[in-house]
Short mmCIF file of C-alpha atoms in Angstrom, two decimals:
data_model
loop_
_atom_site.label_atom_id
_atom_site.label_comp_id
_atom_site.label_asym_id
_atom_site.label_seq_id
_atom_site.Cartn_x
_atom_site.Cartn_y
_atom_site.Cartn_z
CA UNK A 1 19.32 -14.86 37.03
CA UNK A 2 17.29 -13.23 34.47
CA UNK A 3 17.72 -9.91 32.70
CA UNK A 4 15.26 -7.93 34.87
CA UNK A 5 16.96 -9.35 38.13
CA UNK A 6 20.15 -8.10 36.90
CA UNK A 7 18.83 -4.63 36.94
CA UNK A 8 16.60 -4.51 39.80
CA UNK A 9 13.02 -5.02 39.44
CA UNK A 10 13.21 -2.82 36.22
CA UNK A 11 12.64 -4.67 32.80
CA UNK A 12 13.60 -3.81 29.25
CA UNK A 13 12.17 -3.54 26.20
CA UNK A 14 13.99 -3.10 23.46
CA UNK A 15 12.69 -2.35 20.19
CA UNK A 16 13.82 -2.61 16.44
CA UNK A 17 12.19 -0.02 14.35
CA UNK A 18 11.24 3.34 15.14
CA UNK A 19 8.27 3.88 12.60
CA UNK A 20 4.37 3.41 13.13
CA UNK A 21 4.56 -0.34 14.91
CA UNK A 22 7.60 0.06 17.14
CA UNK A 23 7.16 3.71 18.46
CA UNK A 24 3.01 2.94 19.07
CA UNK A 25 3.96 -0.13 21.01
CA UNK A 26 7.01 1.99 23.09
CA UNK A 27 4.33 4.65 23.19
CA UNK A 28 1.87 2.72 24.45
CA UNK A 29 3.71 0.45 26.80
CA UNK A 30 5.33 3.62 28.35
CA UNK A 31 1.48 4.85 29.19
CA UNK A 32 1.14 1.70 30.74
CA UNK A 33 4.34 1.27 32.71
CA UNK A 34 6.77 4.10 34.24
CA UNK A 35 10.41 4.76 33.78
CA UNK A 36 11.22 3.14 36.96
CA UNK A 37 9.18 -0.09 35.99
CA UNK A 38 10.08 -0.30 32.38
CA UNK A 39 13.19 1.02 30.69
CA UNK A 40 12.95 1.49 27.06
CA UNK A 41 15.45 1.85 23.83
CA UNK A 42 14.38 1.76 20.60
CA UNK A 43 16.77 1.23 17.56
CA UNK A 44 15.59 2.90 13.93
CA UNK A 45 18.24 2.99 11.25
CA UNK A 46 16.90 6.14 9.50
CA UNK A 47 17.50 9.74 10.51
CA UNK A 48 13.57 10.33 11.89
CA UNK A 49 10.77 8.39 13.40
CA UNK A 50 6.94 8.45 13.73
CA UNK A 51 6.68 8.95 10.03
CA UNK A 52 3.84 8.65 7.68
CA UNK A 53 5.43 7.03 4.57
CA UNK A 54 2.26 6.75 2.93
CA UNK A 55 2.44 11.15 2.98
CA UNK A 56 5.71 10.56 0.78
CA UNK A 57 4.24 10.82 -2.86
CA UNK A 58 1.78 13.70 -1.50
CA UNK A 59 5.34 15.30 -0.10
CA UNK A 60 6.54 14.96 -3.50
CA UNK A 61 4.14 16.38 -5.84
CA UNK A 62 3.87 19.74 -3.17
CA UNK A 63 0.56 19.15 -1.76
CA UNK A 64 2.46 18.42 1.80
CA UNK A 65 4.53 21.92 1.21
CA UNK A 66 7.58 20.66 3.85
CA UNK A 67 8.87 17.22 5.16
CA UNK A 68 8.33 18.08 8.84
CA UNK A 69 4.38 18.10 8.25
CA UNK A 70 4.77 14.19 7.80
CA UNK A 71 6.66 13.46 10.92
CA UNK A 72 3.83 12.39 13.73
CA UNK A 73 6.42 12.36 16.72
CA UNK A 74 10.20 13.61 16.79
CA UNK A 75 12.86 11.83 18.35
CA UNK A 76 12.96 14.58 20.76
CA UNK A 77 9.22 13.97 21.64
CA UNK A 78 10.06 10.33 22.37
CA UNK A 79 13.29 11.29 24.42
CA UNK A 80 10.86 13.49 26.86
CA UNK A 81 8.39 10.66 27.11
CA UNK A 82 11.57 8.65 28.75
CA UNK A 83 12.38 6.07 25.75
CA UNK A 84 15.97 5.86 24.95
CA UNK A 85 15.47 6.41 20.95
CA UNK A 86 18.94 5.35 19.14
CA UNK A 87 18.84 6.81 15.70
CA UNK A 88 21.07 6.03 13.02
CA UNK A 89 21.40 2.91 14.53
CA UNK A 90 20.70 -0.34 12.74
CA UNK A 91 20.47 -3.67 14.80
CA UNK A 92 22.15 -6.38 12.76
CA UNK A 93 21.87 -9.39 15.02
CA UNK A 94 18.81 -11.09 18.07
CA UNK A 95 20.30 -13.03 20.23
CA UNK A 96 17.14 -15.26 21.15
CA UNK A 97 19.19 -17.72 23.77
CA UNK A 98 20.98 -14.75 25.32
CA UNK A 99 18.08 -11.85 25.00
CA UNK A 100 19.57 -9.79 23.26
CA UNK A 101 20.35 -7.53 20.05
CA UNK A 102 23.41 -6.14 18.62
CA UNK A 103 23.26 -3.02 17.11
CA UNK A 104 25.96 -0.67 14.92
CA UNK A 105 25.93 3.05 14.95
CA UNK A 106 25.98 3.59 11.26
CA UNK A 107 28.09 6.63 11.60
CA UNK A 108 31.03 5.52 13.93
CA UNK A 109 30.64 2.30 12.82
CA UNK A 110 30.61 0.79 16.60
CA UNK A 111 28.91 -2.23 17.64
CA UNK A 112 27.35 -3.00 20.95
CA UNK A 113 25.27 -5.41 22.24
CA UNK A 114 22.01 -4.90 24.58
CA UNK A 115 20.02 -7.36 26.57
CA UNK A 116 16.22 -7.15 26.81
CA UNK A 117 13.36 -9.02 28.38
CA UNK A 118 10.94 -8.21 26.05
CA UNK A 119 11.77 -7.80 22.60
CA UNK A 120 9.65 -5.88 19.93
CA UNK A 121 10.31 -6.79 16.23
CA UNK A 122 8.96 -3.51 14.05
CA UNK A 123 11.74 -3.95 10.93
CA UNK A 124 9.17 -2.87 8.13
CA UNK A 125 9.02 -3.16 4.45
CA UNK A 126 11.91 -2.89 1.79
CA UNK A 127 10.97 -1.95 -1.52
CA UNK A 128 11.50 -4.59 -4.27
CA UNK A 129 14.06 -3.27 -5.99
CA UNK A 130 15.03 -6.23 -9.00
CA UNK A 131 18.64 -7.22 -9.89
CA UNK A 132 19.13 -5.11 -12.90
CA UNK A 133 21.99 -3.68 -14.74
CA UNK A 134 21.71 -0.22 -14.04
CA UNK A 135 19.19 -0.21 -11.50
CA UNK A 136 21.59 1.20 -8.62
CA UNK A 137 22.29 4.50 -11.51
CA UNK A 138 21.92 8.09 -10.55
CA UNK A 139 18.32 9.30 -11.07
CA UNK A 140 16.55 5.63 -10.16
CA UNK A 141 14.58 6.17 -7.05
CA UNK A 142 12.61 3.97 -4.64
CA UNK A 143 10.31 6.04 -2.15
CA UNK A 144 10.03 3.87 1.40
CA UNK A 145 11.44 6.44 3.56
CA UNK A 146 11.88 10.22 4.25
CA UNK A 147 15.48 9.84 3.63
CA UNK A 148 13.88 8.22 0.03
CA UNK A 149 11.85 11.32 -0.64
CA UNK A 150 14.35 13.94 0.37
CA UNK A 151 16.83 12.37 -2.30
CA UNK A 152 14.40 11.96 -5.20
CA UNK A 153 13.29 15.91 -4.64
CA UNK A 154 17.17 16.66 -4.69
CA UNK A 155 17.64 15.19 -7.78
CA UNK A 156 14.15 16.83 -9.49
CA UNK A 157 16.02 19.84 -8.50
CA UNK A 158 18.68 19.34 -10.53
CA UNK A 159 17.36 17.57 -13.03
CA UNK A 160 17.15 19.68 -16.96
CA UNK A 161 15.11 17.19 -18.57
CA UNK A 162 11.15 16.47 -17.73
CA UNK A 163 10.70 12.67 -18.72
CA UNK A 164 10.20 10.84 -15.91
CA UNK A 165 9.45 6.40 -15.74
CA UNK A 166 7.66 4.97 -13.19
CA UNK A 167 8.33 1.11 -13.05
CA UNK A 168 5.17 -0.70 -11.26
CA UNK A 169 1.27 0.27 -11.21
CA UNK A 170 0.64 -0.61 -7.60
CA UNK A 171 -0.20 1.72 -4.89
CA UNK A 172 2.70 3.61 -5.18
CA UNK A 173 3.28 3.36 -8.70
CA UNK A 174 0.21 5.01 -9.37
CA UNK A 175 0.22 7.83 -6.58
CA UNK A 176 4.02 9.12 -7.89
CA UNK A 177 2.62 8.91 -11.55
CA UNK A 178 0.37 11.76 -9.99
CA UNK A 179 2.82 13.40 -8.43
CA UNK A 180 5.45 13.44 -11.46
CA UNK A 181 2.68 14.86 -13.37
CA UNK A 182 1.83 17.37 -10.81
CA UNK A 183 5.15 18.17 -11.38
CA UNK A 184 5.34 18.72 -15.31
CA UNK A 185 6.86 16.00 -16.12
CA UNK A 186 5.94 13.44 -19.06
CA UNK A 187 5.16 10.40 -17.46
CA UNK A 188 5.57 7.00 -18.40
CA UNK A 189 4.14 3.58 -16.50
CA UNK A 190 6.23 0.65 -16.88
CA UNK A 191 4.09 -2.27 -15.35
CA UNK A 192 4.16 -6.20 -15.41
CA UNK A 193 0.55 -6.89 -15.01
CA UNK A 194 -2.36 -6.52 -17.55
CA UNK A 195 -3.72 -3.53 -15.74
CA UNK A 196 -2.40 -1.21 -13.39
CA UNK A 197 -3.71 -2.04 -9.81
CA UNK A 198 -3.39 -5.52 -9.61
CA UNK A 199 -5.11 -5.82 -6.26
CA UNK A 200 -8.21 -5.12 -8.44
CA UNK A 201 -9.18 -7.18 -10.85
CA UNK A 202 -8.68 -6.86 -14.19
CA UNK A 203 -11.45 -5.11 -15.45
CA UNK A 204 -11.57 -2.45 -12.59
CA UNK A 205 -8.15 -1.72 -13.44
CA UNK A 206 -8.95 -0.93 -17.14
CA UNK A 207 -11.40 1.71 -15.64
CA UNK A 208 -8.15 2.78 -13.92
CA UNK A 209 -5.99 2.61 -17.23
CA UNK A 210 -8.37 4.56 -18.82
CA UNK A 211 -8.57 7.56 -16.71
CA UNK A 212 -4.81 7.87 -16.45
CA UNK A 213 -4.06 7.51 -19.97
CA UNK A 214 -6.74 10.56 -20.41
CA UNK A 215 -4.65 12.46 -17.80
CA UNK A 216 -1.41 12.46 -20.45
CA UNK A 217 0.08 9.29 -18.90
CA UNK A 218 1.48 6.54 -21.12
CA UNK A 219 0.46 3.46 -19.94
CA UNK A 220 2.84 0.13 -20.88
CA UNK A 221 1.58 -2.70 -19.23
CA UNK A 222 2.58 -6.54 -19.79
CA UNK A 223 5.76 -5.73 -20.14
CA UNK A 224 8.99 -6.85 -17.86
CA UNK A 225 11.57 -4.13 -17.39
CA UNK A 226 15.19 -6.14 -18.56
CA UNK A 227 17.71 -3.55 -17.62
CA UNK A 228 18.22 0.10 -17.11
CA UNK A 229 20.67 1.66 -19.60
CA UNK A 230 23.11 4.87 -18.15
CA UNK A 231 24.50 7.92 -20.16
CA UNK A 232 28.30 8.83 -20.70
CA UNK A 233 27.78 10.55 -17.09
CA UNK A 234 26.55 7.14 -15.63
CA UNK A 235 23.14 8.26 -14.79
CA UNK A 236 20.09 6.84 -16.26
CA UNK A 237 18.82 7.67 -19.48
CA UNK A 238 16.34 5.09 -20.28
CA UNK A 239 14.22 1.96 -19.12
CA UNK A 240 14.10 -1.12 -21.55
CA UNK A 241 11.81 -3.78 -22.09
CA UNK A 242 12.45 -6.91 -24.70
CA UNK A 243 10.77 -5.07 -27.18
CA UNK A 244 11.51 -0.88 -26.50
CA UNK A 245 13.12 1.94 -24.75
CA UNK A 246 11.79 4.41 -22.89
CA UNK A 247 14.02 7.51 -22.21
CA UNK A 248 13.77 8.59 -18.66
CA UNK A 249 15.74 11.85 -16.79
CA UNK A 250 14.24 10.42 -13.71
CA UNK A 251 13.19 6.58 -13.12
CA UNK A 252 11.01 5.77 -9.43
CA UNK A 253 10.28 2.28 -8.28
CA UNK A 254 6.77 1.71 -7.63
CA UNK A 255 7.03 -2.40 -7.67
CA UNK A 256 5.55 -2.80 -4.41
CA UNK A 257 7.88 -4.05 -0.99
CA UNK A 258 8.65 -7.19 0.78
CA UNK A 259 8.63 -7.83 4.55
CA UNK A 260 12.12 -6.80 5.94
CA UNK A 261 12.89 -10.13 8.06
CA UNK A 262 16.43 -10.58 7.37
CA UNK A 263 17.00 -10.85 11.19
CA UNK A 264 14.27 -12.68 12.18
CA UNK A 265 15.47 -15.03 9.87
CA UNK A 266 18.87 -15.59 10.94
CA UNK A 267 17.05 -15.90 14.87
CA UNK A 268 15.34 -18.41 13.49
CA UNK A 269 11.56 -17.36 13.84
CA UNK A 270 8.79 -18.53 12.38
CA UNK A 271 7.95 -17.29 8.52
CA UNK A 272 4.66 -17.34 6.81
CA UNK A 273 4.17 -18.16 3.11
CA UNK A 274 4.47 -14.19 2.32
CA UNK A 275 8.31 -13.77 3.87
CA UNK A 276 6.21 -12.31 7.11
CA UNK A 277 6.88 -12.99 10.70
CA UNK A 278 3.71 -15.13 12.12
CA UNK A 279 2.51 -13.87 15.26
CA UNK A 280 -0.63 -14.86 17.71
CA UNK A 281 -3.86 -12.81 17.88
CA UNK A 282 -1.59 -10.83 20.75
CA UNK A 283 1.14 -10.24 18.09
CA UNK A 284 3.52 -12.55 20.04
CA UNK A 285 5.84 -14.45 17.45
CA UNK A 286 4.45 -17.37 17.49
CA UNK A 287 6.51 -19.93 20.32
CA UNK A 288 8.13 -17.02 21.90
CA UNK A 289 6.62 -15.75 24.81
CA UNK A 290 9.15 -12.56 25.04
CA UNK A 291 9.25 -11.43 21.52
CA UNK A 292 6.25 -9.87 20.06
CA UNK A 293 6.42 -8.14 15.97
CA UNK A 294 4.01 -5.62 14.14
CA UNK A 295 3.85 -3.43 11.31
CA UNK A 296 4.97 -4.38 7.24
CA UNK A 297 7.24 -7.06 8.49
CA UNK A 298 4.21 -9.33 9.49
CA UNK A 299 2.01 -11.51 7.85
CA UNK A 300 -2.03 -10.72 8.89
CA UNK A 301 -5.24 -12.88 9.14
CA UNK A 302 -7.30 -12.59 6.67
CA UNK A 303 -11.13 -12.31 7.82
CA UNK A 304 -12.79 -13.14 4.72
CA UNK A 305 -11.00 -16.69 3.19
CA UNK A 306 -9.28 -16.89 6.53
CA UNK A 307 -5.83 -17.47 5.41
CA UNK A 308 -2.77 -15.40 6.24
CA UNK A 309 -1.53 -12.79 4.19
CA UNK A 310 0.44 -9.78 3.60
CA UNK A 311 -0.79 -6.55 3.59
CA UNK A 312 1.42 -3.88 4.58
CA UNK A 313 -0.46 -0.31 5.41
CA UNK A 314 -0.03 1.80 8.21
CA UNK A 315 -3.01 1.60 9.81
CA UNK A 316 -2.27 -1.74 10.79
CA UNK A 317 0.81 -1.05 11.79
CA UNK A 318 -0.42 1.68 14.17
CA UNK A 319 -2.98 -0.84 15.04
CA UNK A 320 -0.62 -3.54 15.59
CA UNK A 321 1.93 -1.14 17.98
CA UNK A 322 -1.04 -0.38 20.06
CA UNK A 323 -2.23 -4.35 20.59
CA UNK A 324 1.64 -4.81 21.43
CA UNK A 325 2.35 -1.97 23.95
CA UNK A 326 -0.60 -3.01 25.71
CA UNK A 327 0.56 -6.45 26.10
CA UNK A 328 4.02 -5.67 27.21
CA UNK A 329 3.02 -2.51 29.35
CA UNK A 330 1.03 -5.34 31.35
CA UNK A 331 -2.62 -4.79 30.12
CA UNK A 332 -4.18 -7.18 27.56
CA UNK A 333 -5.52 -6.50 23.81
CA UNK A 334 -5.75 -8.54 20.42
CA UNK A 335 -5.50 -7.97 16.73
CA UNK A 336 -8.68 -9.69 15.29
CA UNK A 337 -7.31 -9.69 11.38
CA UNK A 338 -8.55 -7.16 8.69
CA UNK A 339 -10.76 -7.39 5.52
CA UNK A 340 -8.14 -5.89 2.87
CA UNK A 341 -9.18 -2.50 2.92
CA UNK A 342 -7.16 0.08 0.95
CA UNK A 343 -7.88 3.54 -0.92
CA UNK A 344 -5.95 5.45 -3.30
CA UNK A 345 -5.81 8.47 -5.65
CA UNK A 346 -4.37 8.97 -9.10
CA UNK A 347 -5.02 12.93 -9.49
CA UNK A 348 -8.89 13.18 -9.22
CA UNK A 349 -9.26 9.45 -9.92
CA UNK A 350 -9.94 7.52 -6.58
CA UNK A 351 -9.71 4.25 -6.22
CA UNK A 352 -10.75 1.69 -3.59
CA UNK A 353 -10.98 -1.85 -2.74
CA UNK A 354 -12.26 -4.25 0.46
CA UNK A 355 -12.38 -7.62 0.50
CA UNK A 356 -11.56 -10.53 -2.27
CA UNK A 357 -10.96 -10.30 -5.47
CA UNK A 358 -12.00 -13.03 -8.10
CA UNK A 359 -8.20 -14.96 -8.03
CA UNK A 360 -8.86 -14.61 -4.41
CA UNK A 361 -12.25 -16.28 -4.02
CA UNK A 362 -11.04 -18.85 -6.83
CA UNK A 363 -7.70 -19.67 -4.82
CA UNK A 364 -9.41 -20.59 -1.25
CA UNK A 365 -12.10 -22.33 -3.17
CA UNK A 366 -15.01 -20.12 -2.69
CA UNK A 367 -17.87 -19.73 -5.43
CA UNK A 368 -19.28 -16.64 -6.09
CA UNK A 369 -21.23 -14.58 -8.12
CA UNK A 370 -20.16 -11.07 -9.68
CA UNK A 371 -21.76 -7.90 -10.45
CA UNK A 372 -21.48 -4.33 -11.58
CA UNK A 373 -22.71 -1.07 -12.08
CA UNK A 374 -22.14 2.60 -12.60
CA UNK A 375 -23.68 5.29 -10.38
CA UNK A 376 -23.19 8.60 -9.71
CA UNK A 377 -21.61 9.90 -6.23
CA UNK A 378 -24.79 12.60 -5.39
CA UNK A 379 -28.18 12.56 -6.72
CA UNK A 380 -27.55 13.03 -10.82
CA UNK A 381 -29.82 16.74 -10.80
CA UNK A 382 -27.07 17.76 -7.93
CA UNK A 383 -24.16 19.65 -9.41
CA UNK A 384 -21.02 18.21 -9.86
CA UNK A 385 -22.59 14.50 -9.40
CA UNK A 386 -19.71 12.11 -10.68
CA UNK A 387 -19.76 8.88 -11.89
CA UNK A 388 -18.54 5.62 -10.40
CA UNK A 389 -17.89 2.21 -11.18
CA UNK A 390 -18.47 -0.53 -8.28
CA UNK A 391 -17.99 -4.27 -8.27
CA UNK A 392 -19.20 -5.95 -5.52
CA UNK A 393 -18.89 -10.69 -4.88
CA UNK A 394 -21.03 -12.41 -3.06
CA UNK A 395 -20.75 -16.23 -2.14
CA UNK A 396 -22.98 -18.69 -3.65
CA UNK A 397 -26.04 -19.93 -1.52
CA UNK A 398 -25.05 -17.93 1.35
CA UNK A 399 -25.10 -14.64 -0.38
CA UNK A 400 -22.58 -13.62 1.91
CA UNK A 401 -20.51 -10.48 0.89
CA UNK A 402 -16.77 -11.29 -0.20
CA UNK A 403 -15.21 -8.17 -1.77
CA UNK A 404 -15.90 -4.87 -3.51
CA UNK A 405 -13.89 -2.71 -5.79
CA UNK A 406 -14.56 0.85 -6.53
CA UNK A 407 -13.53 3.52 -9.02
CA UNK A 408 -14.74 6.51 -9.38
CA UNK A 409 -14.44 10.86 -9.41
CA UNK A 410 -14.70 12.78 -6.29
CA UNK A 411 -16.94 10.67 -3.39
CA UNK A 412 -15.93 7.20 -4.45
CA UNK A 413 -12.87 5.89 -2.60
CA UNK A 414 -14.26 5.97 0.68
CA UNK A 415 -17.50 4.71 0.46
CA UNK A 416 -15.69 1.45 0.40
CA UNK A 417 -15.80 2.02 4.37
CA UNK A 418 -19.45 0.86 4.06
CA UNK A 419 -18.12 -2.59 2.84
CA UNK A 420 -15.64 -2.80 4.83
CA UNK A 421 -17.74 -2.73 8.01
CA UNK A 422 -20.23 -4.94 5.97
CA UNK A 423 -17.08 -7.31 5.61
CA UNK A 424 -16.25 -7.54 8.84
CA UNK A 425 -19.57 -7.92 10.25
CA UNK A 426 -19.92 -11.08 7.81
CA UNK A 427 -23.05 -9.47 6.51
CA UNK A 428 -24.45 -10.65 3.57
CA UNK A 429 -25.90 -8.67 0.09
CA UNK A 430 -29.21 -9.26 0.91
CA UNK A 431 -29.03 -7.36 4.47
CA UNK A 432 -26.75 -5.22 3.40
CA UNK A 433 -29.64 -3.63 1.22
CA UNK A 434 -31.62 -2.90 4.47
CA UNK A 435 -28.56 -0.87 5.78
CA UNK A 436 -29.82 3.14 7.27
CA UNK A 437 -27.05 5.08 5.41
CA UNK A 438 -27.15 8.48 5.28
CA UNK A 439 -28.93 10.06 2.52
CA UNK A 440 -29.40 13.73 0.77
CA UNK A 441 -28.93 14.88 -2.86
CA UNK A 442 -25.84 16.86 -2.48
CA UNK A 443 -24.05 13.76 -0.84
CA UNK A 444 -25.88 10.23 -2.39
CA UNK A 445 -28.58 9.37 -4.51
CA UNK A 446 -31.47 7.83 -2.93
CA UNK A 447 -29.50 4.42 -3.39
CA UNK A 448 -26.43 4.51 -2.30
CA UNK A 449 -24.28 2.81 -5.04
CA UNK A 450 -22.93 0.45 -2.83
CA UNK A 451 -26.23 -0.52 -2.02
CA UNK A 452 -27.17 -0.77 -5.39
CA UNK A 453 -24.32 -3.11 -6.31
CA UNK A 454 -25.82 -5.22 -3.14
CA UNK A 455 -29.27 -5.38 -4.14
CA UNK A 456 -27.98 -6.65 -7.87
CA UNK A 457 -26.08 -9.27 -6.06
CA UNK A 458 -28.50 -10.62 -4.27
CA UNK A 459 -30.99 -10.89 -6.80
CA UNK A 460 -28.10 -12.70 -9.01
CA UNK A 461 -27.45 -15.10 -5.96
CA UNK A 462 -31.64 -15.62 -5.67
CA UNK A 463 -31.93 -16.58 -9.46
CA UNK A 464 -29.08 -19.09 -9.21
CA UNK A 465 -30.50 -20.51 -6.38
#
């Protein structure tokens, strides 16, 4: 007798995570399929759900002015759609041979399980937070959650001292550099790699270096953080390297995340390379017809070298939760892959990538060619033109389009969209130079930069032809 007999001709899906992935695919599924068809509970951990955590550093520097604007969906708005939404609530243990989870409340500390016939994996991220000595101090920060940002803002409150370390020039790094400084603080980047950004390459992130060492930041790069040191009151003072210290009232961790899998693991479910759960083009795990997974905790296809990889952002998340809801509410979709496309801001520096990078190209063994050049973001007599740097590889013979990188003033980041669609269409630099884009002084030049960066790529690919 299965699960769904037991209870009538009602099934259950239960769901692990109750951010972008989870609550899309409940959302979605619940569209699809009644309460008397489909019974629904959802288990998230944290105190809210339906958040954007990408809003966190925006939250934190007072551009978002309250916490609430971040939250897409309460619990309450979930409740009245008829999905049984268990907050505070962390499942610890899938039971694959049973079907079913068991979950604690974290604040009565009791355990139950609950039996599903459809199972929805949606466990996130967890920031990489390294074994340190004093990394777990008073004052060290990681921002992955709401509950994350609430408790760094409570401690700028009561924080005397304005020096604040940010360990990591990712992403994150880079965004609460800007919002430390938005803050008055005296920033300091602690970073591993040769340039901040590392999902540029190197040379687009000394562009990046650059323009945030002009904005008052210190910038240490090549440097590994050994240990954080404490005070007599046990909360951190400083953040050392082999070779210095650097004194810190507040220290956030901006070293990137990991795919939270712990449980999948233990169930025994297939792993990519990247920590990630593997999943078909449905976002089933892979052999398990009743257990489908989405969001950070997921490794992706990758449409340009056509490996897998890990790229955790929410709008694949939200992309992923939608695929999945439609599968389980009965209907049928597919996640195709993505191209790598991010965007990013370090006060009015944005920055913006699609695509490969060199390493990339090199690793799957692709051969390429390279190019460069500056433009301006509207026609250079129009006021306030800005400048911009794009870099932009194309594949040997084929001249077809592999990546572009862009960094620039106001108008840059998203004209990676351009490439992005170029990318995906598998168009290369030579017809990308034919492409209708929109065109007036106060909003391009006449060439478009990106299409400027295509037309020098293709006559680099011609000549080595």
């Amino acid at each position: 007798m299965t699960m769904s007999d037991a209870r009538g001709t009602r099934e259950r899906l239960v769901v692990i995570g109750g951010d972008a992935a989870g609550m899309s695919a409940a959302s979605q599924a619940r569209r699809l399929r009644g309460p008397d068809e489909l019974e629904i509970v959802a288990f998230e951990r944290g105190h809210f759900t339906s958040f954007s955590a990408c809003g966190i550093p925006y939250w934190v520097s007072g551009d978002v002015p309250d916490r609430d604007r971040l939250i897409a969906r309460t619990a309450e708005e979930h409740r009245a759609r008829d999905i049984d939404l268990r907050l505070r609530t962390e499942v610890t243990e899938i039971d694959l041979d049973r079907g079913r989870v068991r979950a604690r409340d974290l604040d009565s500390g009791a355990e139950s399980w609950t039996s599903y016939d459809k199972l929805v994996i949606a466990t996130g991220a967890r920031p990489v937070r390294p074994e340190l000595p004093g990394m777990d101090a008073p004052g060290v920060h990681g921002v992955q959650t709401l509950d994350d940002g609430q408790a760094l803002l409570d401690t700028l409150s009561r924080t005397h001292g304005r020096r604040a370390v940010v360990v990591g020039a990712g992403y994150i790094g880079v965004e609460m550099a800007e919002a430390m400084i938005r803050r008055g603080y005296e920033v300091t980047v602690v970073n591993r790699g040769e340039e901040p950004m590392a999902t540029l390459d190197p040379d687009m992130g000394r562009l990046v270096r650059e323009a945030m060492e002009g904005m008052g930041i210190t910038m240490v790069n090549d440097v590994e953080v050994t240990k954080l040191l404490t005070g007599d009151d046990g909360r951190v003072r400083a953040v050392a390297t082999e070779d210095a210290e650097y004194p810190a009232d507040v220290v956030v961790l901006g070293i990137g995340v990991r795919p939270e899998t712990a449980l999948a693991r233990a169930a025994g479910l297939p792993l990519g390379e990247h920590g990630g759960l593997l999943t078909d083009r449905s976002m089933r795990v892979r052999g398990h017809e009743n257990v489908w997974a989405g969001g950070d905790c997921v490794e992706v296809l990758d449409l340009v070298s056509g490996q897998q990889r890990y790229i955790p952002l929410g709008t694949h998340a939200n992309k992923h939760g939608q695929v999945i809801g439609a599968n389980v509410g009965g209907g049928y979709a597919t996640f195709p892959g993505v191209v790598g496309t991010a965007v990013s801001k370090v006060c009015d520096l944005e920055i913006a990538r699609t695509g490969l990078r060199e390493k990339d190209a090199h690793r799957v063994g692709l051969r390429f060619e390279a190019v460069t050049i500056e433009s301006t973001s509207r026609a250079g007599y129009y006021p306030n033109a800005s400048p911009m740097t794009v870099k932009m590889l194309a594949e040997l013979r084929t001249g077809r389009l592999l990546g572009v990188q862009i960094v620039g003033r106001e108008g840059a980041g998203k004209r990676v969209d351009i490439a992005a669609v170029a990318l995906t269409a598998g168009m290369t630099v030579d017809r990308m130079t034919a492409l209708d884009l929109g065109y007036a002084p106060p909003f391009s030049p006449v060439w478009d930069p990106v299409l400027v960066a295509a037309r020098k790529a293709a006559t680099k690919i011609s000549s080595a032809l």
